Amino acid sequence: QVQLVESGGGLVQPGGSLRLSCAASGSIFSISRMGWYRQAPGNMRELVAVMPSGGNTSYADFVKGRFTISRDTAKNTVYLQMNNLKPEDTAVYFCYLEFGVGPAHPTFASWGQGTQVTVSS
């Protein structure tokens, strides 16, 4: 069973920065996609950033120029560096992973438990 554990959330003032981390563990043969989503109260879950295995990193328009996604494949960890945070960035942030358990098996998906990010003065 693959598990994802996020960390790094917290309370920050507008204009501040946070770095989220997500460590994956379990039987992972390959990773096809890693990313971050967020969900604010009353809102739908929305894509923040995603890193496909063979394509370019993509970002939601509302975070371009402020957030950066990266990963350390040796540690099976993905990061989200968030700069110039705004109150509207307040949400629960979820790590997302698409992976394969073998060369002839379908792709599976796993979600982290979420980490709260609150931007307020």
mmCIF file of N, CA and C in Angstrom:
data_model
loop_
_atom_site.group_PDB
_atom_site.id
_atom_site.type_symbol
_atom_site.label_atom_id
_atom_site.label_comp_id
_atom_site.label_asym_id
_atom_site.label_seq_id
_atom_site.Cartn_x
_atom_site.Cartn_y
_atom_site.Cartn_z
ATOM 1 N N GLN A 1 0.839 -1.184 0.000
ATOM 2 C CA GLN A 1 0.000 0.000 0.000
ATOM 3 C C GLN A 1 0.879 1.241 0.000
ATOM 4 N N VAL A 2 0.606 2.137 -0.916
ATOM 5 C CA VAL A 2 1.345 3.383 -1.015
ATOM 6 C C VAL A 2 0.682 4.430 -0.138
ATOM 7 N N GLN A 3 1.495 5.128 0.624
ATOM 8 C CA GLN A 3 1.005 6.181 1.487
ATOM 9 C C GLN A 3 1.768 7.472 1.223
ATOM 10 N N LEU A 4 1.053 8.581 1.318
ATOM 11 C CA LEU A 4 1.634 9.897 1.141
ATOM 12 C C LEU A 4 1.409 10.700 2.415
ATOM 13 N N VAL A 5 2.461 11.313 2.901
ATOM 14 C CA VAL A 5 2.387 12.103 4.119
ATOM 15 C C VAL A 5 2.881 13.509 3.831
ATOM 16 N N GLU A 6 1.989 14.487 3.997
ATOM 17 C CA GLU A 6 2.342 15.882 3.772
ATOM 18 C C GLU A 6 2.795 16.541 5.070
ATOM 19 N N SER A 7 3.589 17.580 4.906
ATOM 20 C CA SER A 7 4.016 18.384 6.034
ATOM 21 C C SER A 7 4.370 19.780 5.531
ATOM 22 N N GLY A 8 4.503 20.707 6.451
ATOM 23 C CA GLY A 8 4.942 22.049 6.101
ATOM 24 C C GLY A 8 3.868 23.108 6.120
ATOM 25 N N GLY A 9 2.628 22.716 6.317
ATOM 26 C CA GLY A 9 1.565 23.697 6.385
ATOM 27 C C GLY A 9 1.619 24.485 7.678
ATOM 28 N N GLY A 10 0.821 25.533 7.722
ATOM 29 C CA GLY A 10 0.779 26.351 8.910
ATOM 30 C C GLY A 10 0.164 27.698 8.648
ATOM 31 N N LEU A 11 0.375 28.600 9.584
ATOM 32 C CA LEU A 11 -0.144 29.959 9.502
ATOM 33 C C LEU A 11 0.961 30.904 9.063
ATOM 34 N N VAL A 12 0.660 31.720 8.070
ATOM 35 C CA VAL A 12 1.639 32.670 7.559
ATOM 36 C C VAL A 12 0.926 33.967 7.194
ATOM 37 N N GLN A 13 1.627 35.075 7.316
ATOM 38 C CA GLN A 13 1.061 36.367 6.952
ATOM 39 C C GLN A 13 1.067 36.558 5.441
ATOM 40 N N PRO A 14 0.174 37.381 4.924
ATOM 41 C CA PRO A 14 0.204 37.674 3.490
ATOM 42 C C PRO A 14 1.579 38.151 3.046
ATOM 43 N N GLY A 15 2.021 37.634 1.912
ATOM 44 C CA GLY A 15 3.343 37.941 1.412
ATOM 45 C C GLY A 15 4.420 36.992 1.891
ATOM 46 N N GLY A 16 4.088 36.141 2.825
ATOM 47 C CA GLY A 16 5.042 35.192 3.355
ATOM 48 C C GLY A 16 5.191 33.965 2.491
ATOM 49 N N SER A 17 5.997 33.030 2.981
ATOM 50 C CA SER A 17 6.316 31.826 2.220
ATOM 51 C C SER A 17 6.186 30.585 3.081
ATOM 52 N N LEU A 18 5.873 29.486 2.428
ATOM 53 C CA LEU A 18 5.853 28.171 3.037
ATOM 54 C C LEU A 18 6.346 27.161 2.020
ATOM 55 N N ARG A 19 6.908 26.071 2.510
ATOM 56 C CA ARG A 19 7.272 24.968 1.640
ATOM 57 C C ARG A 19 6.615 23.699 2.140
ATOM 58 N N LEU A 20 5.797 23.114 1.294
ATOM 59 C CA LEU A 20 5.137 21.869 1.617
ATOM 60 C C LEU A 20 5.961 20.693 1.117
ATOM 61 N N SER A 21 5.936 19.619 1.876
ATOM 62 C CA SER A 21 6.626 18.402 1.495
ATOM 63 C C SER A 21 5.649 17.240 1.516
ATOM 64 N N CYS A 22 5.873 16.298 0.637
ATOM 65 C CA CYS A 22 5.051 15.099 0.582
ATOM 66 C C CYS A 22 5.961 13.913 0.322
ATOM 67 N N ALA A 23 6.025 13.021 1.276
ATOM 68 C CA ALA A 23 6.864 11.835 1.171
ATOM 69 C C ALA A 23 6.000 10.617 0.893
ATOM 70 N N ALA A 24 6.341 9.895 -0.150
ATOM 71 C CA ALA A 24 5.618 8.694 -0.529
ATOM 72 C C ALA A 24 6.388 7.458 -0.096
ATOM 73 N N SER A 25 5.662 6.472 0.355
ATOM 74 C CA SER A 25 6.269 5.214 0.752
ATOM 75 C C SER A 25 5.394 4.064 0.296
ATOM 76 N N GLY A 26 6.009 2.910 0.130
ATOM 77 C CA GLY A 26 5.284 1.737 -0.309
ATOM 78 C C GLY A 26 5.892 1.136 -1.560
ATOM 79 N N SER A 27 5.155 0.232 -2.157
ATOM 80 C CA SER A 27 5.628 -0.484 -3.336
ATOM 81 C C SER A 27 5.336 0.331 -4.590
ATOM 82 N N ILE A 28 6.283 1.155 -4.948
ATOM 83 C CA ILE A 28 6.162 2.002 -6.134
ATOM 84 C C ILE A 28 7.167 1.532 -7.169
ATOM 85 N N PHE A 29 6.670 1.047 -8.283
ATOM 86 C CA PHE A 29 7.531 0.630 -9.372
ATOM 87 C C PHE A 29 7.922 1.811 -10.249
ATOM 88 N N SER A 30 6.967 2.661 -10.515
ATOM 89 C CA SER A 30 7.212 3.825 -11.341
ATOM 90 C C SER A 30 6.234 4.923 -10.964
ATOM 91 N N ILE A 31 6.632 6.142 -11.234
ATOM 92 C CA ILE A 31 5.783 7.295 -10.982
ATOM 93 C C ILE A 31 5.496 7.985 -12.310
ATOM 94 N N SER A 32 4.239 8.164 -12.605
ATOM 95 C CA SER A 32 3.854 8.810 -13.852
ATOM 96 C C SER A 32 3.505 10.282 -13.671
ATOM 97 N N ARG A 33 3.102 10.646 -12.470
ATOM 98 C CA ARG A 33 2.674 12.011 -12.236
ATOM 99 C C ARG A 33 2.662 12.305 -10.741
ATOM 100 N N MET A 34 3.116 13.483 -10.376
ATOM 101 C CA MET A 34 3.050 13.948 -8.998
ATOM 102 C C MET A 34 2.534 15.379 -9.013
ATOM 103 N N GLY A 35 1.738 15.710 -8.031
ATOM 104 C CA GLY A 35 1.207 17.055 -8.029
ATOM 105 C C GLY A 35 0.595 17.457 -6.709
ATOM 106 N N TRP A 36 0.081 18.667 -6.715
ATOM 107 C CA TRP A 36 -0.573 19.245 -5.554
ATOM 108 C C TRP A 36 -1.933 19.794 -5.942
ATOM 109 N N TYR A 37 -2.904 19.540 -5.100
ATOM 110 C CA TYR A 37 -4.231 20.105 -5.214
ATOM 111 C C TYR A 37 -4.550 20.852 -3.929
ATOM 112 N N ARG A 38 -5.585 21.666 -3.982
ATOM 113 C CA ARG A 38 -6.018 22.338 -2.767
ATOM 114 C C ARG A 38 -7.531 22.461 -2.763
ATOM 115 N N GLN A 39 -8.069 22.595 -1.569
ATOM 116 C CA GLN A 39 -9.505 22.730 -1.411
ATOM 117 C C GLN A 39 -9.794 23.656 -0.238
ATOM 118 N N ALA A 40 -10.469 24.745 -0.534
ATOM 119 C CA ALA A 40 -10.891 25.689 0.483
ATOM 120 C C ALA A 40 -12.323 25.376 0.895
ATOM 121 N N PRO A 41 -12.726 25.788 2.089
ATOM 122 C CA PRO A 41 -14.096 25.532 2.529
ATOM 123 C C PRO A 41 -15.125 26.065 1.538
ATOM 124 N N GLY A 42 -16.061 25.220 1.158
ATOM 125 C CA GLY A 42 -17.095 25.605 0.224
ATOM 126 C C GLY A 42 -16.696 25.557 -1.230
ATOM 127 N N ASN A 43 -15.446 25.250 -1.507
ATOM 128 C CA ASN A 43 -14.956 25.205 -2.879
ATOM 129 C C ASN A 43 -14.673 23.778 -3.324
ATOM 130 N N MET A 44 -14.567 23.614 -4.637
ATOM 131 C CA MET A 44 -14.163 22.335 -5.193
ATOM 132 C C MET A 44 -12.651 22.182 -5.084
ATOM 133 N N ARG A 45 -12.209 20.952 -5.052
ATOM 134 C CA ARG A 45 -10.782 20.705 -5.078
ATOM 135 C C ARG A 45 -10.231 21.121 -6.437
ATOM 136 N N GLU A 46 -9.119 21.834 -6.427
ATOM 137 C CA GLU A 46 -8.564 22.363 -7.650
ATOM 138 C C GLU A 46 -7.081 22.044 -7.769
ATOM 139 N N LEU A 47 -6.652 21.904 -8.996
ATOM 140 C CA LEU A 47 -5.255 21.624 -9.279
ATOM 141 C C LEU A 47 -4.399 22.853 -9.002
ATOM 142 N N VAL A 48 -3.279 22.650 -8.345
ATOM 143 C CA VAL A 48 -2.315 23.710 -8.094
ATOM 144 C C VAL A 48 -1.123 23.578 -9.037
ATOM 145 N N ALA A 49 -0.515 22.414 -9.060
ATOM 146 C CA ALA A 49 0.644 22.165 -9.907
ATOM 147 C C ALA A 49 0.785 20.672 -10.118
ATOM 148 N N VAL A 50 1.347 20.289 -11.263
ATOM 149 C CA VAL A 50 1.529 18.881 -11.563
ATOM 150 C C VAL A 50 2.817 18.677 -12.347
ATOM 151 N N MET A 51 3.481 17.559 -12.090
ATOM 152 C CA MET A 51 4.715 17.186 -12.781
ATOM 153 C C MET A 51 4.515 15.840 -13.460
ATOM 154 N N PRO A 52 4.211 15.817 -14.752
ATOM 155 C CA PRO A 52 4.155 14.547 -15.474
ATOM 156 C C PRO A 52 5.552 13.962 -15.637
ATOM 157 N N SER A 53 5.616 12.666 -15.838
ATOM 158 C CA SER A 53 6.918 12.014 -15.960
ATOM 159 C C SER A 53 7.677 12.455 -17.203
ATOM 160 N N GLY A 54 6.956 12.677 -18.299
ATOM 161 C CA GLY A 54 7.617 13.006 -19.549
ATOM 162 C C GLY A 54 7.284 14.358 -20.146
ATOM 163 N N GLY A 55 6.477 15.132 -19.462
ATOM 164 C CA GLY A 55 6.075 16.427 -19.976
ATOM 165 C C GLY A 55 6.546 17.575 -19.114
ATOM 166 N N ASN A 56 6.064 18.733 -19.452
ATOM 167 C CA ASN A 56 6.427 19.938 -18.719
ATOM 168 C C ASN A 56 5.555 20.121 -17.487
ATOM 169 N N THR A 57 6.148 20.699 -16.485
ATOM 170 C CA THR A 57 5.399 21.057 -15.295
ATOM 171 C C THR A 57 4.354 22.106 -15.643
ATOM 172 N N SER A 58 3.190 21.965 -15.071
ATOM 173 C CA SER A 58 2.131 22.925 -15.310
ATOM 174 C C SER A 58 1.603 23.465 -13.989
ATOM 175 N N TYR A 59 1.135 24.702 -14.033
ATOM 176 C CA TYR A 59 0.635 25.385 -12.858
ATOM 177 C C TYR A 59 -0.722 25.993 -13.154
ATOM 178 N N ALA A 60 -1.530 26.057 -12.123
ATOM 179 C CA ALA A 60 -2.764 26.802 -12.236
ATOM 180 C C ALA A 60 -2.442 28.282 -12.396
ATOM 181 N N ASP A 61 -3.298 28.992 -13.111
ATOM 182 C CA ASP A 61 -3.039 30.401 -13.379
ATOM 183 C C ASP A 61 -2.884 31.216 -12.093
ATOM 184 N N PHE A 62 -3.617 30.856 -11.080
ATOM 185 C CA PHE A 62 -3.607 31.665 -9.870
ATOM 186 C C PHE A 62 -2.361 31.493 -9.020
ATOM 187 N N VAL A 63 -1.465 30.577 -9.403
ATOM 188 C CA VAL A 63 -0.221 30.405 -8.650
ATOM 189 C C VAL A 63 1.021 30.634 -9.499
ATOM 190 N N LYS A 64 0.857 30.864 -10.782
ATOM 191 C CA LYS A 64 2.008 31.074 -11.654
ATOM 192 C C LYS A 64 2.840 32.263 -11.189
ATOM 193 N N GLY A 65 4.137 32.050 -11.139
ATOM 194 C CA GLY A 65 5.040 33.089 -10.689
ATOM 195 C C GLY A 65 5.213 33.149 -9.195
ATOM 196 N N ARG A 66 4.424 32.394 -8.456
ATOM 197 C CA ARG A 66 4.511 32.402 -7.000
ATOM 198 C C ARG A 66 4.869 31.044 -6.415
ATOM 199 N N PHE A 67 4.354 29.978 -7.016
ATOM 200 C CA PHE A 67 4.580 28.626 -6.505
ATOM 201 C C PHE A 67 5.518 27.867 -7.425
ATOM 202 N N THR A 68 6.285 26.958 -6.847
ATOM 203 C CA THR A 68 7.179 26.103 -7.609
ATOM 204 C C THR A 68 7.090 24.679 -7.088
ATOM 205 N N ILE A 69 6.839 23.747 -7.995
ATOM 206 C CA ILE A 69 6.794 22.342 -7.627
ATOM 207 C C ILE A 69 8.125 21.693 -8.001
ATOM 208 N N SER A 70 8.587 20.804 -7.166
ATOM 209 C CA SER A 70 9.819 20.077 -7.429
ATOM 210 C C SER A 70 9.744 18.719 -6.747
ATOM 211 N N ARG A 71 10.685 17.856 -7.073
ATOM 212 C CA ARG A 71 10.677 16.551 -6.426
ATOM 213 C C ARG A 71 12.077 15.979 -6.311
ATOM 214 N N ASP A 72 12.228 15.115 -5.341
ATOM 215 C CA ASP A 72 13.454 14.371 -5.124
ATOM 216 C C ASP A 72 13.098 12.908 -5.330
ATOM 217 N N THR A 73 13.438 12.375 -6.481
ATOM 218 C CA THR A 73 13.036 11.013 -6.816
ATOM 219 C C THR A 73 13.687 9.975 -5.906
ATOM 220 N N ALA A 74 14.895 10.251 -5.436
ATOM 221 C CA ALA A 74 15.574 9.318 -4.553
ATOM 222 C C ALA A 74 14.827 9.148 -3.239
ATOM 223 N N LYS A 75 14.154 10.190 -2.812
ATOM 224 C CA LYS A 75 13.407 10.156 -1.559
ATOM 225 C C LYS A 75 11.909 9.979 -1.770
ATOM 226 N N ASN A 76 11.492 9.861 -3.023
ATOM 227 C CA ASN A 76 10.066 9.785 -3.346
ATOM 228 C C ASN A 76 9.291 10.923 -2.682
ATOM 229 N N THR A 77 9.835 12.105 -2.808
ATOM 230 C CA THR A 77 9.267 13.269 -2.157
ATOM 231 C C THR A 77 9.012 14.377 -3.174
ATOM 232 N N VAL A 78 7.875 15.012 -3.052
ATOM 233 C CA VAL A 78 7.536 16.148 -3.888
ATOM 234 C C VAL A 78 7.341 17.359 -2.994
ATOM 235 N N TYR A 79 7.728 18.520 -3.497
ATOM 236 C CA TYR A 79 7.679 19.750 -2.720
ATOM 237 C C TYR A 79 6.837 20.790 -3.443
ATOM 238 N N LEU A 80 6.329 21.706 -2.676
ATOM 239 C CA LEU A 80 5.657 22.866 -3.226
ATOM 240 C C LEU A 80 6.145 24.092 -2.475
ATOM 241 N N GLN A 81 6.969 24.887 -3.144
ATOM 242 C CA GLN A 81 7.439 26.135 -2.578
ATOM 243 C C GLN A 81 6.426 27.221 -2.899
ATOM 244 N N MET A 82 5.898 27.846 -1.879
ATOM 245 C CA MET A 82 4.859 28.853 -2.039
ATOM 246 C C MET A 82 5.384 30.191 -1.543
ATOM 247 N N ASN A 83 5.484 31.135 -2.451
ATOM 248 C CA ASN A 83 5.947 32.477 -2.128
ATOM 249 C C ASN A 83 4.839 33.486 -2.370
ATOM 250 N N ASN A 84 4.993 34.642 -1.753
ATOM 251 C CA ASN A 84 4.014 35.719 -1.903
ATOM 252 C C ASN A 84 2.596 35.214 -1.683
ATOM 253 N N LEU A 85 2.406 34.547 -0.584
ATOM 254 C CA LEU A 85 1.108 33.955 -0.297
ATOM 255 C C LEU A 85 0.042 35.016 -0.075
ATOM 256 N N LYS A 86 -1.160 34.682 -0.507
ATOM 257 C CA LYS A 86 -2.306 35.564 -0.401
ATOM 258 C C LYS A 86 -3.380 34.915 0.461
ATOM 259 N N PRO A 87 -4.252 35.708 1.055
ATOM 260 C CA PRO A 87 -5.332 35.118 1.854
ATOM 261 C C PRO A 87 -6.158 34.101 1.086
ATOM 262 N N GLU A 88 -6.351 34.316 -0.208
ATOM 263 C CA GLU A 88 -7.128 33.383 -1.002
ATOM 264 C C GLU A 88 -6.418 32.057 -1.241
ATOM 265 N N ASP A 89 -5.151 31.958 -0.846
ATOM 266 C CA ASP A 89 -4.438 30.689 -0.909
ATOM 267 C C ASP A 89 -4.784 29.778 0.260
ATOM 268 N N THR A 90 -5.508 30.293 1.220
ATOM 269 C CA THR A 90 -5.898 29.499 2.379
ATOM 270 C C THR A 90 -6.726 28.294 1.941
ATOM 271 N N ALA A 91 -6.261 27.119 2.297
ATOM 272 C CA ALA A 91 -6.912 25.884 1.883
ATOM 273 C C ALA A 91 -6.184 24.701 2.506
ATOM 274 N N VAL A 92 -6.785 23.547 2.358
ATOM 275 C CA VAL A 92 -6.089 22.307 2.658
ATOM 276 C C VAL A 92 -5.398 21.854 1.379
ATOM 277 N N TYR A 93 -4.121 21.605 1.465
ATOM 278 C CA TYR A 93 -3.337 21.212 0.309
ATOM 279 C C TYR A 93 -3.081 19.710 0.348
ATOM 280 N N PHE A 94 -3.359 19.058 -0.772
ATOM 281 C CA PHE A 94 -3.245 17.612 -0.884
ATOM 282 C C PHE A 94 -2.172 17.227 -1.890
ATOM 283 N N CYS A 95 -1.348 16.312 -1.497
ATOM 284 C CA CYS A 95 -0.389 15.712 -2.405
ATOM 285 C C CYS A 95 -1.069 14.617 -3.211
ATOM 286 N N TYR A 96 -0.685 14.499 -4.471
ATOM 287 C CA TYR A 96 -1.287 13.532 -5.373
ATOM 288 C C TYR A 96 -0.199 12.775 -6.122
ATOM 289 N N LEU A 97 -0.402 11.475 -6.260
ATOM 290 C CA LEU A 97 0.579 10.629 -6.920
ATOM 291 C C LEU A 97 -0.106 9.601 -7.799
ATOM 292 N N GLU A 98 0.325 9.520 -9.034
ATOM 293 C CA GLU A 98 -0.064 8.433 -9.918
ATOM 294 C C GLU A 98 1.142 7.534 -10.107
ATOM 295 N N PHE A 99 0.944 6.243 -9.926
ATOM 296 C CA PHE A 99 2.075 5.332 -9.926
ATOM 297 C C PHE A 99 1.682 3.973 -10.475
ATOM 298 N N GLY A 100 2.691 3.214 -10.852
ATOM 299 C CA GLY A 100 2.512 1.841 -11.271
ATOM 300 C C GLY A 100 3.200 0.912 -10.296
ATOM 301 N N VAL A 101 2.634 -0.268 -10.119
ATOM 302 C CA VAL A 101 3.216 -1.259 -9.220
ATOM 303 C C VAL A 101 4.009 -2.309 -9.971
ATOM 304 N N GLY A 102 3.982 -2.258 -11.286
ATOM 305 C CA GLY A 102 4.718 -3.178 -12.123
ATOM 306 C C GLY A 102 4.633 -2.769 -13.567
ATOM 307 N N PRO A 103 5.482 -3.342 -14.407
ATOM 308 C CA PRO A 103 5.522 -2.918 -15.811
ATOM 309 C C PRO A 103 4.279 -3.291 -16.610
ATOM 310 N N ALA A 104 3.496 -4.244 -16.152
ATOM 311 C CA ALA A 104 2.322 -4.699 -16.892
ATOM 312 C C ALA A 104 1.015 -4.437 -16.145
ATOM 313 N N HIS A 105 1.047 -3.527 -15.215
ATOM 314 C CA HIS A 105 -0.131 -3.247 -14.408
ATOM 315 C C HIS A 105 -0.641 -1.837 -14.664
ATOM 316 N N PRO A 106 -1.908 -1.618 -14.397
ATOM 317 C CA PRO A 106 -2.462 -0.281 -14.596
ATOM 318 C C PRO A 106 -1.924 0.718 -13.583
ATOM 319 N N THR A 107 -2.177 1.977 -13.857
ATOM 320 C CA THR A 107 -1.742 3.046 -12.984
ATOM 321 C C THR A 107 -2.729 3.241 -11.842
ATOM 322 N N PHE A 108 -2.190 3.462 -10.679
ATOM 323 C CA PHE A 108 -2.989 3.727 -9.502
ATOM 324 C C PHE A 108 -2.765 5.153 -9.029
ATOM 325 N N ALA A 109 -3.657 5.611 -8.176
ATOM 326 C CA ALA A 109 -3.559 6.957 -7.652
ATOM 327 C C ALA A 109 -3.637 6.937 -6.136
ATOM 328 N N SER A 110 -2.923 7.852 -5.523
ATOM 329 C CA SER A 110 -2.927 7.960 -4.076
ATOM 330 C C SER A 110 -2.957 9.426 -3.680
ATOM 331 N N TRP A 111 -3.628 9.701 -2.596
ATOM 332 C CA TRP A 111 -3.740 11.055 -2.055
ATOM 333 C C TRP A 111 -3.162 11.117 -0.659
ATOM 334 N N GLY A 112 -2.558 12.244 -0.340
ATOM 335 C CA GLY A 112 -2.134 12.491 1.019
ATOM 336 C C GLY A 112 -3.312 12.890 1.883
ATOM 337 N N GLN A 113 -3.062 13.008 3.164
ATOM 338 C CA GLN A 113 -4.132 13.343 4.100
ATOM 339 C C GLN A 113 -4.472 14.825 4.095
ATOM 340 N N GLY A 114 -3.611 15.634 3.538
ATOM 341 C CA GLY A 114 -3.828 17.065 3.474
ATOM 342 C C GLY A 114 -3.123 17.808 4.586
ATOM 343 N N THR A 115 -2.668 19.005 4.271
ATOM 344 C CA THR A 115 -2.050 19.874 5.257
ATOM 345 C C THR A 115 -2.652 21.269 5.127
ATOM 346 N N GLN A 116 -2.993 21.859 6.253
ATOM 347 C CA GLN A 116 -3.680 23.146 6.255
ATOM 348 C C GLN A 116 -2.704 24.290 6.055
ATOM 349 N N VAL A 117 -3.042 25.161 5.127
ATOM 350 C CA VAL A 117 -2.313 26.400 4.908
ATOM 351 C C VAL A 117 -3.265 27.555 5.159
ATOM 352 N N THR A 118 -2.904 28.417 6.082
ATOM 353 C CA THR A 118 -3.730 29.568 6.412
ATOM 354 C C THR A 118 -2.914 30.834 6.236
ATOM 355 N N VAL A 119 -3.408 31.734 5.409
ATOM 356 C CA VAL A 119 -2.730 32.999 5.134
ATOM 357 C C VAL A 119 -3.586 34.119 5.712
ATOM 358 N N SER A 120 -3.104 34.720 6.760
ATOM 359 C CA SER A 120 -3.879 35.742 7.453
ATOM 360 C C SER A 120 -2.958 36.613 8.283
ATOM 361 N N SER A 121 -3.332 37.871 8.421
ATOM 362 C CA SER A 121 -2.591 38.781 9.269
ATOM 363 C C SER A 121 -3.128 38.787 10.687
#
